[in-house]
Amino acid sequence: MDKSAVDPEIARFLETMARAWADYPPFMTMPLADARIAAEKVREPWAKGGPVMARTFDRQVPVRGGELRIRVFDPGLADGAPMLIYLHGGGFTLFSLETHGRLMREYAAAAGMIVVGVDYPLSPEVRYPTALDQLVDLIDWLAAEGAATLGGDPGRIAIGGDSAGANLSLAASLRLRDRDGSVALRALLLNYGAFTGRCSDEAEARHGGAGSVMDRAEVEYYFENYLGGGRIDSDDPYVCPANADLADLPPAFLVIPECDILSEQSYAMAERMVAAGVDASSQIYPGATHSFLEAMSIAEVARRAIADGAAWLRDRLAEPAAPRLAEMPAR
């Protein structure tokens, strides 16, 4: 990895995390339960501070296989507020509502919307498609009745996430489109998305290897956990949206850090979305790496990216949804 290209404030973020990780064995050698505990502790300082919410509460939502825990972040909005469903990253394997709590509060405050964080089941204990199935059920619940009970507008719901969370967000949109022919979701916020388990030799050489935030072996490990059977890729577009037909999706905003092994996937996704007729835009953040949004307390580039995503969401969800044709009054 070419560390000279990394933004100095992001380099400080990475160095601080590296010092914290030095208290533990190498991540890939640890039992998964221990690795998860370590990951939570390393990320804990970065989730502190930030905007204070008027309301923060958990709720259990009925879904296939049981219940799904959500955490609602409300900055103090009137009933009928726009909503963002947010899915934390961590390779389908790590992290939680706690590690990404500040990021979700930042979006809630900056965008002026209720953020619904999702405690989706992690792999390898629970593999594809369970988390995706439950996410689709959550979206259906919000659109039917849940949004109103949380103070939100069921006609103004966006979805987004980082890394694996961006994968799940896009996959859920594809599932809804293929099921209903349209997507009730109004917008997609895709932060350094993981859209396939395959990384090119060039990406590994430039942004992986020793000292990187994430290398090719780690990406493959996460997709193996998610899929099982030693697989890292699939023709199934709901697993690897890089293989999907992207037509008729909601508008999308892709946050792309310059120094990330996954950036090539976002470049390709943005191009393919535009070619498919999707209202997609992207922004490259020089010197930023994977996970850089979590450095918002010390890094201006992270704060700028959050503000950009929030402004884009605010614009896309500013107006109530137009009624469907079947709902329009007869002329």
PDB file of C-alpha atoms in Angstrom, residues 70-73 77 81-87 103-109 111-118 138-139 142 147 150 152-153 156-161 169 185-191 306 309-310 312-314 317:
ATOM      1  CA  ILE A  70     -33.372  -1.929  15.153  1.00  0.00           C
ATOM      2  CA  ARG A  71     -32.100   1.236  16.820  1.00  0.00           C
ATOM      3  CA  VAL A  72     -33.888   4.497  16.060  1.00  0.00           C
ATOM      4  CA  PHE A  73     -31.967   7.783  16.079  1.00  0.00           C
ATOM      5  CA  LEU A  77     -38.148  15.902  14.156  1.00  0.00           C
ATOM      6  CA  ALA A  81     -39.980  12.838   8.872  1.00  0.00           C
ATOM      7  CA  PRO A  82     -37.872  11.247   6.119  1.00  0.00           C
ATOM      8  CA  MET A  83     -36.013   8.104   7.140  1.00  0.00           C
ATOM      9  CA  LEU A  84     -32.694   6.401   6.396  1.00  0.00           C
ATOM     10  CA  ILE A  85     -32.221   2.685   7.040  1.00  0.00           C
ATOM     11  CA  TYR A  86     -28.497   2.267   7.765  1.00  0.00           C
ATOM     12  CA  LEU A  87     -26.501  -0.979   7.701  1.00  0.00           C
ATOM     13  CA  LEU A 103     -21.907   7.708  12.192  1.00  0.00           C
ATOM     14  CA  MET A 104     -25.655   7.139  12.255  1.00  0.00           C
ATOM     15  CA  ARG A 105     -26.176  10.061  14.626  1.00  0.00           C
ATOM     16  CA  GLU A 106     -24.099  12.267  12.334  1.00  0.00           C
ATOM     17  CA  TYR A 107     -26.330  11.377   9.377  1.00  0.00           C
ATOM     18  CA  ALA A 108     -29.489  11.921  11.416  1.00  0.00           C
ATOM     19  CA  ALA A 109     -28.389  15.401  12.491  1.00  0.00           C
ATOM     20  CA  ALA A 111     -29.606  15.168   6.907  1.00  0.00           C
ATOM     21  CA  GLY A 112     -32.508  16.035   9.201  1.00  0.00           C
ATOM     22  CA  MET A 113     -34.018  12.570   9.182  1.00  0.00           C
ATOM     23  CA  ILE A 114     -34.695   9.602  11.397  1.00  0.00           C
ATOM     24  CA  VAL A 115     -31.995   6.952  11.036  1.00  0.00           C
ATOM     25  CA  VAL A 116     -32.882   3.310  11.626  1.00  0.00           C
ATOM     26  CA  GLY A 117     -29.822   1.227  12.419  1.00  0.00           C
ATOM     27  CA  VAL A 118     -30.166  -2.511  11.833  1.00  0.00           C
ATOM     28  CA  LEU A 138     -37.998  -4.794   7.706  1.00  0.00           C
ATOM     29  CA  ILE A 139     -38.480  -2.564   4.662  1.00  0.00           C
ATOM     30  CA  LEU A 142     -41.671   0.172   7.590  1.00  0.00           C
ATOM     31  CA  ALA A 147     -42.472   4.114   9.690  1.00  0.00           C
ATOM     32  CA  LEU A 150     -41.512   5.596  14.595  1.00  0.00           C
ATOM     33  CA  GLY A 152     -41.419   8.678   9.912  1.00  0.00           C
ATOM     34  CA  ASP A 153     -42.963   9.011   6.474  1.00  0.00           C
ATOM     35  CA  ARG A 156     -39.736   8.906   2.129  1.00  0.00           C
ATOM     36  CA  ILE A 157     -37.432   6.038   3.046  1.00  0.00           C
ATOM     37  CA  ALA A 158     -33.815   5.730   1.878  1.00  0.00           C
ATOM     38  CA  ILE A 159     -31.387   2.908   2.556  1.00  0.00           C
ATOM     39  CA  GLY A 160     -27.626   2.927   2.865  1.00  0.00           C
ATOM     40  CA  GLY A 161     -24.589   1.458   4.491  1.00  0.00           C
ATOM     41  CA  SER A 169     -28.614  -2.096   0.783  1.00  0.00           C
ATOM     42  CA  LEU A 185     -37.130   3.085  -1.404  1.00  0.00           C
ATOM     43  CA  ARG A 186     -36.365   6.621  -2.538  1.00  0.00           C
ATOM     44  CA  ALA A 187     -32.551   6.627  -2.502  1.00  0.00           C
ATOM     45  CA  LEU A 188     -29.404   4.534  -2.032  1.00  0.00           C
ATOM     46  CA  LEU A 189     -26.359   5.755  -0.067  1.00  0.00           C
ATOM     47  CA  LEU A 190     -23.472   3.417  -0.896  1.00  0.00           C
ATOM     48  CA  ASN A 191     -20.343   4.062   1.167  1.00  0.00           C
ATOM     49  CA  ILE A 306     -20.759  12.707   5.618  1.00  0.00           C
ATOM     50  CA  GLY A 309     -24.085  12.224   1.655  1.00  0.00           C
ATOM     51  CA  ALA A 310     -26.442  13.992   4.046  1.00  0.00           C
ATOM     52  CA  TRP A 312     -27.713  14.430  -1.210  1.00  0.00           C
ATOM     53  CA  LEU A 313     -30.200  12.480   0.935  1.00  0.00           C
ATOM     54  CA  ARG A 314     -31.908  15.658   2.079  1.00  0.00           C
ATOM     55  CA  LEU A 317     -36.195  13.032   0.227  1.00  0.00           C
TER      56      LEU A 317
END
